[in-house]
Coordinates of C-alpha atoms in Angstrom, one line a residue:
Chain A
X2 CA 11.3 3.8 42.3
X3 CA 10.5 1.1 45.0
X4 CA 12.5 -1.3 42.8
X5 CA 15.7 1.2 43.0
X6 CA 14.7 1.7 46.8
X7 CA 14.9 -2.3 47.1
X8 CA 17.9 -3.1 45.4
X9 CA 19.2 -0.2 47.4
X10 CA 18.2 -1.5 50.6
X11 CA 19.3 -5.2 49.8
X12 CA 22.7 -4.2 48.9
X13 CA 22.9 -2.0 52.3
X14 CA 21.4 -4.9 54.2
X15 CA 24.2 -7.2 52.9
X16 CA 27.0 -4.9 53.9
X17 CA 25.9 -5.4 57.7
X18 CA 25.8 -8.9 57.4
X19 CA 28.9 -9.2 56.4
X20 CA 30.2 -7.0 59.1
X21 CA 28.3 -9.1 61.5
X22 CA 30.0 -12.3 60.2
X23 CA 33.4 -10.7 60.3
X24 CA 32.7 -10.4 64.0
X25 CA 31.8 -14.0 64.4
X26 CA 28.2 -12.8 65.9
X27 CA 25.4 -15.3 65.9
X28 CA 22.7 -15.4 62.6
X29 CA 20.1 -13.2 64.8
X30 CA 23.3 -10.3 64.7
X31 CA 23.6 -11.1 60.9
X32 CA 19.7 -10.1 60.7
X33 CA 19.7 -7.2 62.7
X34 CA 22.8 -5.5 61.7
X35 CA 21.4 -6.6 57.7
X36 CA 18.2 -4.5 58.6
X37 CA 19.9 -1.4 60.6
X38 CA 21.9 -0.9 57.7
X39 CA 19.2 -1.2 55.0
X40 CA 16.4 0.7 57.0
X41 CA 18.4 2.4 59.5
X42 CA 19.4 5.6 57.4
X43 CA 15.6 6.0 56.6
X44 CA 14.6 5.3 60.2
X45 CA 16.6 8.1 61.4
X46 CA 15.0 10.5 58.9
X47 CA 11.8 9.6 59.3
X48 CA 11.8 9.7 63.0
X49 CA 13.5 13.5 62.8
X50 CA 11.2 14.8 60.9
X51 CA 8.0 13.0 62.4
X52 CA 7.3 10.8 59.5
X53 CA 6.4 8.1 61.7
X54 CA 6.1 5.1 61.7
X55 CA 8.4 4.8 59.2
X56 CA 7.1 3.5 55.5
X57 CA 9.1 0.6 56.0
X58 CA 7.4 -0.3 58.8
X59 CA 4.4 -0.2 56.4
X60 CA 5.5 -2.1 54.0
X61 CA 6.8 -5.7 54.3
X62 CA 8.6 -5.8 51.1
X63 CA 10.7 -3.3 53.0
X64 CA 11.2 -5.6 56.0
X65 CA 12.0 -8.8 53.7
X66 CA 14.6 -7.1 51.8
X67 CA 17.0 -7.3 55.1
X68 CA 15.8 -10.4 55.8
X69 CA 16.2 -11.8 52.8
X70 CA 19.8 -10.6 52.4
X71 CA 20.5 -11.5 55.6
X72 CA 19.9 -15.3 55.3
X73 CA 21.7 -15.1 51.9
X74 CA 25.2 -13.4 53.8
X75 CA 24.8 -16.3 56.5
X76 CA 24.8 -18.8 54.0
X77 CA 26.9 -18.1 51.4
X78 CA 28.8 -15.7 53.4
X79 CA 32.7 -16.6 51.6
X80 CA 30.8 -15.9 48.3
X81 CA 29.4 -12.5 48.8
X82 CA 32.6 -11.5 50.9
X83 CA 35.0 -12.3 47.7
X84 CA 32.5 -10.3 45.6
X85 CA 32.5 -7.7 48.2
X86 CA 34.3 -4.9 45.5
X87 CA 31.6 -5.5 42.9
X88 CA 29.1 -5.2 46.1
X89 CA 30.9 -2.1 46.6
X90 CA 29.6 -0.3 43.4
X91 CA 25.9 -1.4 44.0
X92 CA 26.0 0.6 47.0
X93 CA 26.8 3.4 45.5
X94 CA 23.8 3.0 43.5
X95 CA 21.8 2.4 47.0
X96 CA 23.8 5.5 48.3
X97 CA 22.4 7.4 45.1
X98 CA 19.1 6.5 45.2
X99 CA 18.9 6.7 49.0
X100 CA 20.5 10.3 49.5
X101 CA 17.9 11.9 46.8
X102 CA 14.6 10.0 48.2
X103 CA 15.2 10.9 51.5
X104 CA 16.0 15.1 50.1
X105 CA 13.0 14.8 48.9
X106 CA 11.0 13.8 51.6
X107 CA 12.9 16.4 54.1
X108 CA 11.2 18.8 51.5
X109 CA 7.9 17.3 51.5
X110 CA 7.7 17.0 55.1
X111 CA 8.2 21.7 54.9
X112 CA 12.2 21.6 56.1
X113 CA 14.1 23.6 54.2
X114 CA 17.1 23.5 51.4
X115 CA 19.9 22.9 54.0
X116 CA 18.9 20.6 56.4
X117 CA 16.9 18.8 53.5
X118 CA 20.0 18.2 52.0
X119 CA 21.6 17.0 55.4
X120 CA 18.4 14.7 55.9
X121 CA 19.1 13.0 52.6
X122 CA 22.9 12.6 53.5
X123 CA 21.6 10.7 57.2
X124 CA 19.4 8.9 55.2
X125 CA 22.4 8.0 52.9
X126 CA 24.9 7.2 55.4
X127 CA 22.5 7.0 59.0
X128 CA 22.2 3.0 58.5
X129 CA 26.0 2.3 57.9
X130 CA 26.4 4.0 60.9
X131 CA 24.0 2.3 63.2
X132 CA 25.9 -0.8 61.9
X133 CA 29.1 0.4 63.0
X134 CA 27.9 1.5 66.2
X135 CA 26.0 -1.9 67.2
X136 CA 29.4 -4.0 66.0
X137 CA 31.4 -1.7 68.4
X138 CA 33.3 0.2 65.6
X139 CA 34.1 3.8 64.8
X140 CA 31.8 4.1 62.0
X141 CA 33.8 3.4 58.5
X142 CA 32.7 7.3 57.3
X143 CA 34.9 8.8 59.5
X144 CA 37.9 7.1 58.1
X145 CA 38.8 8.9 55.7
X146 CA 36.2 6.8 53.2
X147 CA 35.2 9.7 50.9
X148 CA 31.1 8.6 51.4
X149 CA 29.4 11.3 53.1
X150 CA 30.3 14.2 50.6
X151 CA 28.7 12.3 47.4
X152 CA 25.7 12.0 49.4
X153 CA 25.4 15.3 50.4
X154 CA 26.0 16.5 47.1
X155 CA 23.7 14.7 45.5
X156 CA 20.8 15.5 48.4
X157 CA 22.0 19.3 47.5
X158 CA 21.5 18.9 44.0
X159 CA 18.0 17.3 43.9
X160 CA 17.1 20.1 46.8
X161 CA 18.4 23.2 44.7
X162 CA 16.5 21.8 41.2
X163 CA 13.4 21.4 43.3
X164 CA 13.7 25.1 44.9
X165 CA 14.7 26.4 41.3
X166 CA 11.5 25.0 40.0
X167 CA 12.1 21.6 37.8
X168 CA 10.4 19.1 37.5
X169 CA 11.2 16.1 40.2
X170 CA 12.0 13.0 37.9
X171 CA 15.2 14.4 36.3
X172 CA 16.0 16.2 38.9
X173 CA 16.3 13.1 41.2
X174 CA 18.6 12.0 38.1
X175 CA 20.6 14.3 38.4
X176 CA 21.1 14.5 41.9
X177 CA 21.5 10.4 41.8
X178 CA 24.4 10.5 39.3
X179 CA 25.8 13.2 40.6
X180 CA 26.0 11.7 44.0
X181 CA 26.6 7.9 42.0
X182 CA 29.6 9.6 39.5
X183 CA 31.3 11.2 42.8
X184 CA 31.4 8.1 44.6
X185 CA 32.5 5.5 42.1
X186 CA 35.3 8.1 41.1
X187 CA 36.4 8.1 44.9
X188 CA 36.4 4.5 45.3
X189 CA 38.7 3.8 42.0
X190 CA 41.0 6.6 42.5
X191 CA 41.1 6.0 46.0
X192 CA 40.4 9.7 46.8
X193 CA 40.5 10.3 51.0
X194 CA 38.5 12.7 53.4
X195 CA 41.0 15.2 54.3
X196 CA 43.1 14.7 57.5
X197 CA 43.2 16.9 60.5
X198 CA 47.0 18.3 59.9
X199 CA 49.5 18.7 62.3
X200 CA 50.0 16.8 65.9
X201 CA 46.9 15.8 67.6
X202 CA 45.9 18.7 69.8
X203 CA 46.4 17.6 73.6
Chain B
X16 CA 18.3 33.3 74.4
X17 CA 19.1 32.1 71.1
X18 CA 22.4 34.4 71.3
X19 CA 22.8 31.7 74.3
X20 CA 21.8 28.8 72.6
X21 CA 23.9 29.5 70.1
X22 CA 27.3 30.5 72.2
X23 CA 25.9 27.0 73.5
X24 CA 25.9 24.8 70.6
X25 CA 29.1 26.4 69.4
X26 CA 31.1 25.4 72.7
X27 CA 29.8 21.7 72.8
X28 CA 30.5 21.7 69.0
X29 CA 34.1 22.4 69.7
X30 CA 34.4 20.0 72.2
X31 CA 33.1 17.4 69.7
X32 CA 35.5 18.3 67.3
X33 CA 38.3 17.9 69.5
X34 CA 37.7 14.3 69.6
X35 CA 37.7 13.6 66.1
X36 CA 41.3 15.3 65.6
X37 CA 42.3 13.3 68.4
X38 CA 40.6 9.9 66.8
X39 CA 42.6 11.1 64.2
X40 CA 39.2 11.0 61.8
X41 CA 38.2 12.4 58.8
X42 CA 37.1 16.1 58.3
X43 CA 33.7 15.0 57.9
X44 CA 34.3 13.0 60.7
X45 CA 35.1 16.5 62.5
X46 CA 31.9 17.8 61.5
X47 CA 29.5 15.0 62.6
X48 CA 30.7 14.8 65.8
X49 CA 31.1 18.6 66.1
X50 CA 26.9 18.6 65.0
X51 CA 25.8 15.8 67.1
X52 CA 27.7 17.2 70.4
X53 CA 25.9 20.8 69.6
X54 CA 22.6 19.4 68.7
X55 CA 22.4 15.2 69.5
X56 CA 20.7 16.9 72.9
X57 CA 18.0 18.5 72.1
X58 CA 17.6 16.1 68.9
X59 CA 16.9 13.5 71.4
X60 CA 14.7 16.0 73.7
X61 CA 12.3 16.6 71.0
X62 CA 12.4 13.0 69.5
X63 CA 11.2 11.8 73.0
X64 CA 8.5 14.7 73.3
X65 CA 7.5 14.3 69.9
X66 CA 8.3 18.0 69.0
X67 CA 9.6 17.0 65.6
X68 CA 11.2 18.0 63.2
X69 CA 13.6 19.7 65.9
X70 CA 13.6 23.3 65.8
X71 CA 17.6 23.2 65.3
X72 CA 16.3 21.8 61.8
X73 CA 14.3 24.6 60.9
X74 CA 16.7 27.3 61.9
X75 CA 19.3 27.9 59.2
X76 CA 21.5 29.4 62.3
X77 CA 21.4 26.1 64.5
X78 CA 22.8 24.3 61.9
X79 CA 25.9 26.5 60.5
X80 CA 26.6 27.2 64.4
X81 CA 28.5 23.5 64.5
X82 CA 29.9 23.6 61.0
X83 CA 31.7 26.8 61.9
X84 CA 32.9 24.9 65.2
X85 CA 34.0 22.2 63.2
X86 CA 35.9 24.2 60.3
X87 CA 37.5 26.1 63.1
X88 CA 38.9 23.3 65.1
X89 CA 39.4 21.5 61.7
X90 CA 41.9 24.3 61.0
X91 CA 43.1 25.3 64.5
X92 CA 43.2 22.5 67.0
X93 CA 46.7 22.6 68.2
X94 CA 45.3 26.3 69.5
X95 CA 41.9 24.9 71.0
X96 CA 43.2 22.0 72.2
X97 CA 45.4 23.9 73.9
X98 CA 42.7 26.7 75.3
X99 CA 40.6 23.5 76.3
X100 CA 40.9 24.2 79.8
X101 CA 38.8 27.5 79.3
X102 CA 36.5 26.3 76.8
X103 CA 35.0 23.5 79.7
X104 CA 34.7 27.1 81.5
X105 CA 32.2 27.9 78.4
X106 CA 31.0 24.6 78.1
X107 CA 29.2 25.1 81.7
X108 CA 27.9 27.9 80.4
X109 CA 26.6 25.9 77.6
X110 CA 25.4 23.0 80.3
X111 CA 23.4 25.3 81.9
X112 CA 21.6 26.7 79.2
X113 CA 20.7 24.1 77.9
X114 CA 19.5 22.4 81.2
X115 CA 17.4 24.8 81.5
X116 CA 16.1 24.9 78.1
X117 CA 15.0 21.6 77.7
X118 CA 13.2 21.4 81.0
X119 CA 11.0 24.4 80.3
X120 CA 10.6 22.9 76.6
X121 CA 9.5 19.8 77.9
X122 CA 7.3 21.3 80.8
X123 CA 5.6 23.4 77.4
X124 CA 4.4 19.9 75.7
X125 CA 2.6 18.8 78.9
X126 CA 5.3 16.8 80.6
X127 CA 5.3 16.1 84.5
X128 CA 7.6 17.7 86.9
X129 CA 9.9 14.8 87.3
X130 CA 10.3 14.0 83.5
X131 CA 10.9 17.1 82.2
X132 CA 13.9 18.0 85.1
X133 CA 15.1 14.9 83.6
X134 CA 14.8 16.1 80.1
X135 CA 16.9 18.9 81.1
X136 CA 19.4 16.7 82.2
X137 CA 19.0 15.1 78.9
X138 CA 19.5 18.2 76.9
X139 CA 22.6 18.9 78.3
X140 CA 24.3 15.7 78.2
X141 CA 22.6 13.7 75.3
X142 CA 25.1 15.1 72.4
X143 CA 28.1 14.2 74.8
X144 CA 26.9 11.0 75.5
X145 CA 25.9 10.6 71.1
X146 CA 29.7 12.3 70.5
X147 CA 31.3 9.5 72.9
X148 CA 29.1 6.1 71.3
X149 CA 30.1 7.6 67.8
X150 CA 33.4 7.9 68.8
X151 CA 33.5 4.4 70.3
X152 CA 34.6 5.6 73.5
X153 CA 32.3 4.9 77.0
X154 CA 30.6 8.2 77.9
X155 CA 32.6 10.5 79.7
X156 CA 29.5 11.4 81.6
X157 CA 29.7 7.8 83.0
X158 CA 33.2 8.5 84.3
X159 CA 32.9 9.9 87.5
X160 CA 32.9 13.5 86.4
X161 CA 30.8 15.4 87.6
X162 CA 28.6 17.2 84.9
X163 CA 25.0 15.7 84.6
X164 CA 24.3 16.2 88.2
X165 CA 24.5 19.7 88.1
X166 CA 22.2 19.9 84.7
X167 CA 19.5 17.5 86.5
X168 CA 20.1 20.6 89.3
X169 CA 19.7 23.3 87.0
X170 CA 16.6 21.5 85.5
X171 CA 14.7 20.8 88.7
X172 CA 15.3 24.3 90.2
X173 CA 13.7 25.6 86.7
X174 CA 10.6 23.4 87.2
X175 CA 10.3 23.5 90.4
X176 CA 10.2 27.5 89.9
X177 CA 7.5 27.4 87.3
X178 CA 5.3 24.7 89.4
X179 CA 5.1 27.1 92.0
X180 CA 3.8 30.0 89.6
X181 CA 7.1 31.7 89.2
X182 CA 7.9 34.1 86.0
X183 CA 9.9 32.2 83.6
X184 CA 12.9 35.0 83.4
X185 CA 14.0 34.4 87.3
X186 CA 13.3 31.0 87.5
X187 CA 15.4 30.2 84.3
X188 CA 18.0 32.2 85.5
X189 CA 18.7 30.8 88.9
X190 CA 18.0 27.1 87.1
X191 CA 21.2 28.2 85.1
X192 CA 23.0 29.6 88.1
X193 CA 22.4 27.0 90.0
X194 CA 24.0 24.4 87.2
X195 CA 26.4 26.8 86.5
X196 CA 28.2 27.1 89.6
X197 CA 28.1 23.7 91.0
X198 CA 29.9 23.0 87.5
X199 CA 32.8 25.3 88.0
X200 CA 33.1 24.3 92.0
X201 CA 32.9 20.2 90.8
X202 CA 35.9 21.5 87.8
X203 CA 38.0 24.0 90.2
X204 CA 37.7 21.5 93.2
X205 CA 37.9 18.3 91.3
X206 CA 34.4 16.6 93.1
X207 CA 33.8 13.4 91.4
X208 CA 30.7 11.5 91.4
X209 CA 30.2 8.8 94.0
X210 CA 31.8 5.0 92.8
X211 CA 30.4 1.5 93.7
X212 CA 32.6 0.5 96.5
X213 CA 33.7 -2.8 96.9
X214 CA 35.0 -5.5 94.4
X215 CA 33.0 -5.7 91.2
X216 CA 30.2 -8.1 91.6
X217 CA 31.1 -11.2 89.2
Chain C
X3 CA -0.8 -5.3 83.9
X4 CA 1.0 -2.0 85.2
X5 CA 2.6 -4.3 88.4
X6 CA 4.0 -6.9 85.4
X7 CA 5.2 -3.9 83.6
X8 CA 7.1 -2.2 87.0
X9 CA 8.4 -5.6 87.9
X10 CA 9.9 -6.3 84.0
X11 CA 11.7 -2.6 84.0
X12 CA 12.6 -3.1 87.8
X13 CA 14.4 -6.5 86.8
X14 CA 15.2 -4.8 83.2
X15 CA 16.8 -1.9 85.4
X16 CA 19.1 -4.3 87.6
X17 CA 20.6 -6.1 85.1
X18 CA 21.7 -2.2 83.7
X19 CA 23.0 -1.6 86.7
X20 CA 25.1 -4.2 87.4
X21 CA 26.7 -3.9 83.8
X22 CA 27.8 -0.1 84.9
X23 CA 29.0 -1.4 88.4
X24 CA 31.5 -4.1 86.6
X25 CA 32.9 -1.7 84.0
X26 CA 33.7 0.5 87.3
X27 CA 31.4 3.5 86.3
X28 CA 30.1 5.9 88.4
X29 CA 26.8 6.4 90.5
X30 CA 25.5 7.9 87.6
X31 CA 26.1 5.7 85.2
X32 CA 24.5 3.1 87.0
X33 CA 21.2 5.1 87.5
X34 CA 21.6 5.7 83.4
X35 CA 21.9 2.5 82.2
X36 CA 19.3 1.4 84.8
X37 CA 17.3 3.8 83.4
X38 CA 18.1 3.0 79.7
X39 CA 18.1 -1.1 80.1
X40 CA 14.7 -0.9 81.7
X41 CA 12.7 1.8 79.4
X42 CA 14.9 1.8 76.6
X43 CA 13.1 -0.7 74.6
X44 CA 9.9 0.7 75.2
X45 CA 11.5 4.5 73.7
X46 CA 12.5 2.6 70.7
X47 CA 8.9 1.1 70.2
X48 CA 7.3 4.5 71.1
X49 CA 9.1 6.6 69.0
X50 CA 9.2 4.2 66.2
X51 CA 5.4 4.3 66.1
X52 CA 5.2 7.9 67.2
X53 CA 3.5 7.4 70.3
X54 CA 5.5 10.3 72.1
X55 CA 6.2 11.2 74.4
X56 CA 6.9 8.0 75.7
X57 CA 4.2 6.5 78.3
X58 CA 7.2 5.9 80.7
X59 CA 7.7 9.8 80.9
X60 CA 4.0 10.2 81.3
X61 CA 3.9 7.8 85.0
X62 CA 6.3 8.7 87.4
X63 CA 6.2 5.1 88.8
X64 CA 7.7 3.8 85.5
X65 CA 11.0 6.8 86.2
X66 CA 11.0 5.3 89.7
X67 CA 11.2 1.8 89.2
X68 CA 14.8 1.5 87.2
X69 CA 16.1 4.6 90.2
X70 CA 15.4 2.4 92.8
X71 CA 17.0 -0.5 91.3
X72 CA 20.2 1.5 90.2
X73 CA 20.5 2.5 93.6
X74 CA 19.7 -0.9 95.2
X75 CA 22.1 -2.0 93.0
X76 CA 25.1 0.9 93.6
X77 CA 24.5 -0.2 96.9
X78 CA 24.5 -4.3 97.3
X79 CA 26.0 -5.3 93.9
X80 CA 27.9 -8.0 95.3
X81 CA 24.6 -9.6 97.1
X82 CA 23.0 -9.0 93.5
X83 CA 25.7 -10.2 91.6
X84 CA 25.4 -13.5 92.9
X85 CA 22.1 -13.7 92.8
X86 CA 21.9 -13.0 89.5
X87 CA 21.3 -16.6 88.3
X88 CA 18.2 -16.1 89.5
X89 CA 17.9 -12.5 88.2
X90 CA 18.0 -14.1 84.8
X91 CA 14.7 -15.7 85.2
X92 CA 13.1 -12.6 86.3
X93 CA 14.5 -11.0 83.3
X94 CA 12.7 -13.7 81.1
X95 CA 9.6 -12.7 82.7
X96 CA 10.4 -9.2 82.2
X97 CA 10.9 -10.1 78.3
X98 CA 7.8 -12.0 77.5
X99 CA 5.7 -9.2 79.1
X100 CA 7.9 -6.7 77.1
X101 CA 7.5 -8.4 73.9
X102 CA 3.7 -9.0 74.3
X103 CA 2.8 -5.5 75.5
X104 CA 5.1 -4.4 72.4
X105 CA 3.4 -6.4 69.7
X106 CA 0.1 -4.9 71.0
X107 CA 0.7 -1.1 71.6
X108 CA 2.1 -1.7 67.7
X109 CA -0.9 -3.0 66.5
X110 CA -2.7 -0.4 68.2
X111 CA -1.0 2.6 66.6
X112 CA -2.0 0.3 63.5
X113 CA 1.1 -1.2 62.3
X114 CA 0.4 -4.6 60.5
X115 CA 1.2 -8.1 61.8
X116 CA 5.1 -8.3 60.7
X117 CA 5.9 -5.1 62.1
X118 CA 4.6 -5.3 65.4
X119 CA 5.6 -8.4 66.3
X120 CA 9.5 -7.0 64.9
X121 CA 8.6 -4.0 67.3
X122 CA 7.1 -6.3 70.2
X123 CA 11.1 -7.9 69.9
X124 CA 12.3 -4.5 69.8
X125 CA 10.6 -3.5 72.9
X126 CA 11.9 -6.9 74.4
X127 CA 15.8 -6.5 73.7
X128 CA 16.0 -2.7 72.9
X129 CA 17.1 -1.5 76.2
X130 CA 19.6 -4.2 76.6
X131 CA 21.4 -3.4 73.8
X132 CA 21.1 0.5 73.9
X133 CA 22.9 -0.3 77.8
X134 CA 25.6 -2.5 75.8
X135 CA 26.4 0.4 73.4
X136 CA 26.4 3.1 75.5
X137 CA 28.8 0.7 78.4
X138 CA 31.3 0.4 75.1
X139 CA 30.2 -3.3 73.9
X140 CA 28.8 -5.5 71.3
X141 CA 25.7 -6.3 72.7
X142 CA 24.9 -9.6 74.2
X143 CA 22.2 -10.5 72.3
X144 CA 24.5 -10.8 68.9
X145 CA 26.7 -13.2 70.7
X146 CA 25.2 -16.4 70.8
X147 CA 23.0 -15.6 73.4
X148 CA 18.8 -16.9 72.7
X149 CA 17.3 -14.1 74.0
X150 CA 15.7 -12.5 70.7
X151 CA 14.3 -15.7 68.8
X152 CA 11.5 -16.1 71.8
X153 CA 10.8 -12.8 72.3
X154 CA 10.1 -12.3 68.3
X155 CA 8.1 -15.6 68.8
X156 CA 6.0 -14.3 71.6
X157 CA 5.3 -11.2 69.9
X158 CA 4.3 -13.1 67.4
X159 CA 1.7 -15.4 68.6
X160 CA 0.2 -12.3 70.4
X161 CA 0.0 -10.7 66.9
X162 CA -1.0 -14.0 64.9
X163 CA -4.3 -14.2 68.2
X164 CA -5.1 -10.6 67.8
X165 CA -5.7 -10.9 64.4
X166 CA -7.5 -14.1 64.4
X167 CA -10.1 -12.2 66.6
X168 CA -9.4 -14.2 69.9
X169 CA -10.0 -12.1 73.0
X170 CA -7.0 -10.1 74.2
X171 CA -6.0 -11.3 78.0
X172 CA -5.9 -15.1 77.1
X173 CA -3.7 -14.3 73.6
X174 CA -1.3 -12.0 75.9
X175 CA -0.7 -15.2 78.2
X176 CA 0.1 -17.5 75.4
X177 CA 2.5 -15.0 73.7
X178 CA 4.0 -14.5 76.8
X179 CA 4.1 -18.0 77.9
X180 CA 5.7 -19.0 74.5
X181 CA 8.7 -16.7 75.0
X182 CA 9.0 -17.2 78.7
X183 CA 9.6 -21.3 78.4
X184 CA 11.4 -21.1 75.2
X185 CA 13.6 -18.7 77.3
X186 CA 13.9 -20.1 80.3
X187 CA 14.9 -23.6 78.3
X188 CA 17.3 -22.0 76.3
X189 CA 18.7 -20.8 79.6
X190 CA 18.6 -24.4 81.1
X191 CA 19.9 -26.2 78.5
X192 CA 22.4 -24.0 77.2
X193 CA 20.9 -23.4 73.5
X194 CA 23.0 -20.9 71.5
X195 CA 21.8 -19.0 68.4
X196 CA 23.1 -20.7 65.1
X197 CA 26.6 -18.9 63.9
X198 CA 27.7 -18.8 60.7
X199 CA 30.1 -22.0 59.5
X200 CA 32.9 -21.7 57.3
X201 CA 35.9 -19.4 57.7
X202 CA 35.0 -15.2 57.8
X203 CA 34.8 -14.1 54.9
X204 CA 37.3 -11.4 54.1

């Protein structure tokens, strides 16, 4: 599980390097936004719900994951940036494994099935947009990038097998591939958010 | 009161909302911004206090309060956007509320005089200000409208009230009053806040 | 230590201030993002660690300090915008007591030696950047700018003392002193952070 929470934060943490490259910021930029979007999401949930301070900042495998990620993207940057669509599918797994784990802790920490579920979607989505926020962007998930719902639906599903009564590990399986199947279909069929209709309103 | 609250976060949730369309984001996009507007506020009141998780989490109501905002303007914003002029007339109502709210709140978990008038004044602008840095826009807040005065108002007259001994039901109600109409008189005679004057130091 | 401390948030506070009065933002924007730059990084820290609330809403000398500079500031910007060169300096004495007290208060609340010095930087250059997103820009400290590096770096030798078992007061000075000269010479001699080479990756 830490493994799967690794790899998930690494993969995160190299999507807000990149970012920060892309705006020509300086290799301190490249760190930070590389850690807001790895740890960011779970930041978020653990302050809301008082888990604090955070496990990652217990951990330093959890703070060396970004780092380590970070220096890689300032590197080798033109590498990782033409591999950026295979990058793309890891962090669906990351998105997966971080939407379920951070359900589950909602429920641990006595909040119930629906904000739960909403916690594990922050967790999910929370450091992507801190990223976007600190690069001075509208964050990407309001675009019309179909990357929220996955992760909500796979936080719901690992929250309504835990209410129902099974047992965690598959479960969190499920909700993962649920949330994992959703996304990967939306990114190769190039499914959208829905639109607002009609002229913007005045 | 939580009839309030509610009428509250539903207003402020509209208002969010409103923004996406006209960002021309996402649906969920809609929905984010219509939650943070309604509840970013008193998320970041009871962050700061360390009253966590926020009691809009634990409260099924709290939660579905900005969806339904968000669904509706989804749907309908050529019709809100429209009635906008009336909804500010609700959102006041919601300011003061909330103003109100958060200074008693903070007051309850052993917080001074001065900080929890500005706590208020937090509660009532904080999702505004969250809705505005999400939507990559500078705070309207910041813009020489005239809306946190009046909550930092309607927040000191409540703690002042209270200080002094005061039974909570009159003091909260003239707190709210007094945001309340200094709101609609700064709206219906177009007061601004006070601007640097001068050329912009280099 | 409290007189350092008012001094940093006052200086903090000023810089805030003047960043509202050039985007043309109204008196209460400057008292906010005086308000923010100078206790921001310390709400980041606090809240991080869960020491809420915050000490700063505990003291009403520490809300004080960044209203008085915003309104110093709404009122003599152009005499403080020139003198801002020397500001700066000010402000690096405000940073290495920021990052020091920072790394401490983290170790304290029992963090281990990477984390606090990551949250005695964060206490450093927090507020800065939370006043850069909410006035609508990429913050300063991703752009080149050495502000950070010594800040982590004093932080650091306050942590790396600390846990040697050297005596508090005399490891606070040396942190400090290591982030106020590298500061100060990065400010002399122009030093930039290192950016990434090579064209942006797509």
């Amino acid at each position: 599980m830490v493994v799967l929470d690794l790899v998930g934060i690494f993969v995160f943490a190299i999507s807000g390097a990149l970012v920060a490259v892309r705006k020509e910021l300086d290799l301190f930029a490249v760190l930070v936004l590389a850690g807001t979007t790895g740890l960011g999401g779970g930041f978020l949930r653990d302050v809301l719900i008082g888990a604090t301070p955070p496990a990652a900042l217990a951990d330093w495998r959890y703070l060396l994951a970004p780092i380590g990620a970070g220096l890689l993207t300032f590197f080798f940057h033109p590498t990782l940036g033409r591999l950026e669509r295979r990058v793309t599918v890891f962090d669906a797994f990351g998105l997966a494994v971080f939407c379920v784990a951070g359900a589950v802790k909602a429920l641990e920490y006595g909040l119930g099935p629906l904000p739960a579920a909403l916690l594990g979607m922050v967790t999910g989505i929370g450091g992507g947009m801190l990223r976007d926020v600190l690069a001075g962007r509208v964050p990407v998930v309001f675009r019309g990038e179909l990357y929220a719902t996955p992760a909500l639906a796979g936080g719901g599903v690992a929250v309504v097998g835990i209410e129902l009564g099974a047992p965690l590990l598959p479960v969190a399986v499920a909700g993962a591939a649920v949330c994992l199947v959703w996304r990967l279909l939306a990114l190769w069929r190039g499914w959208q958010a829905p639109m607002p209709t009609g002229p913007a309103s005045v």
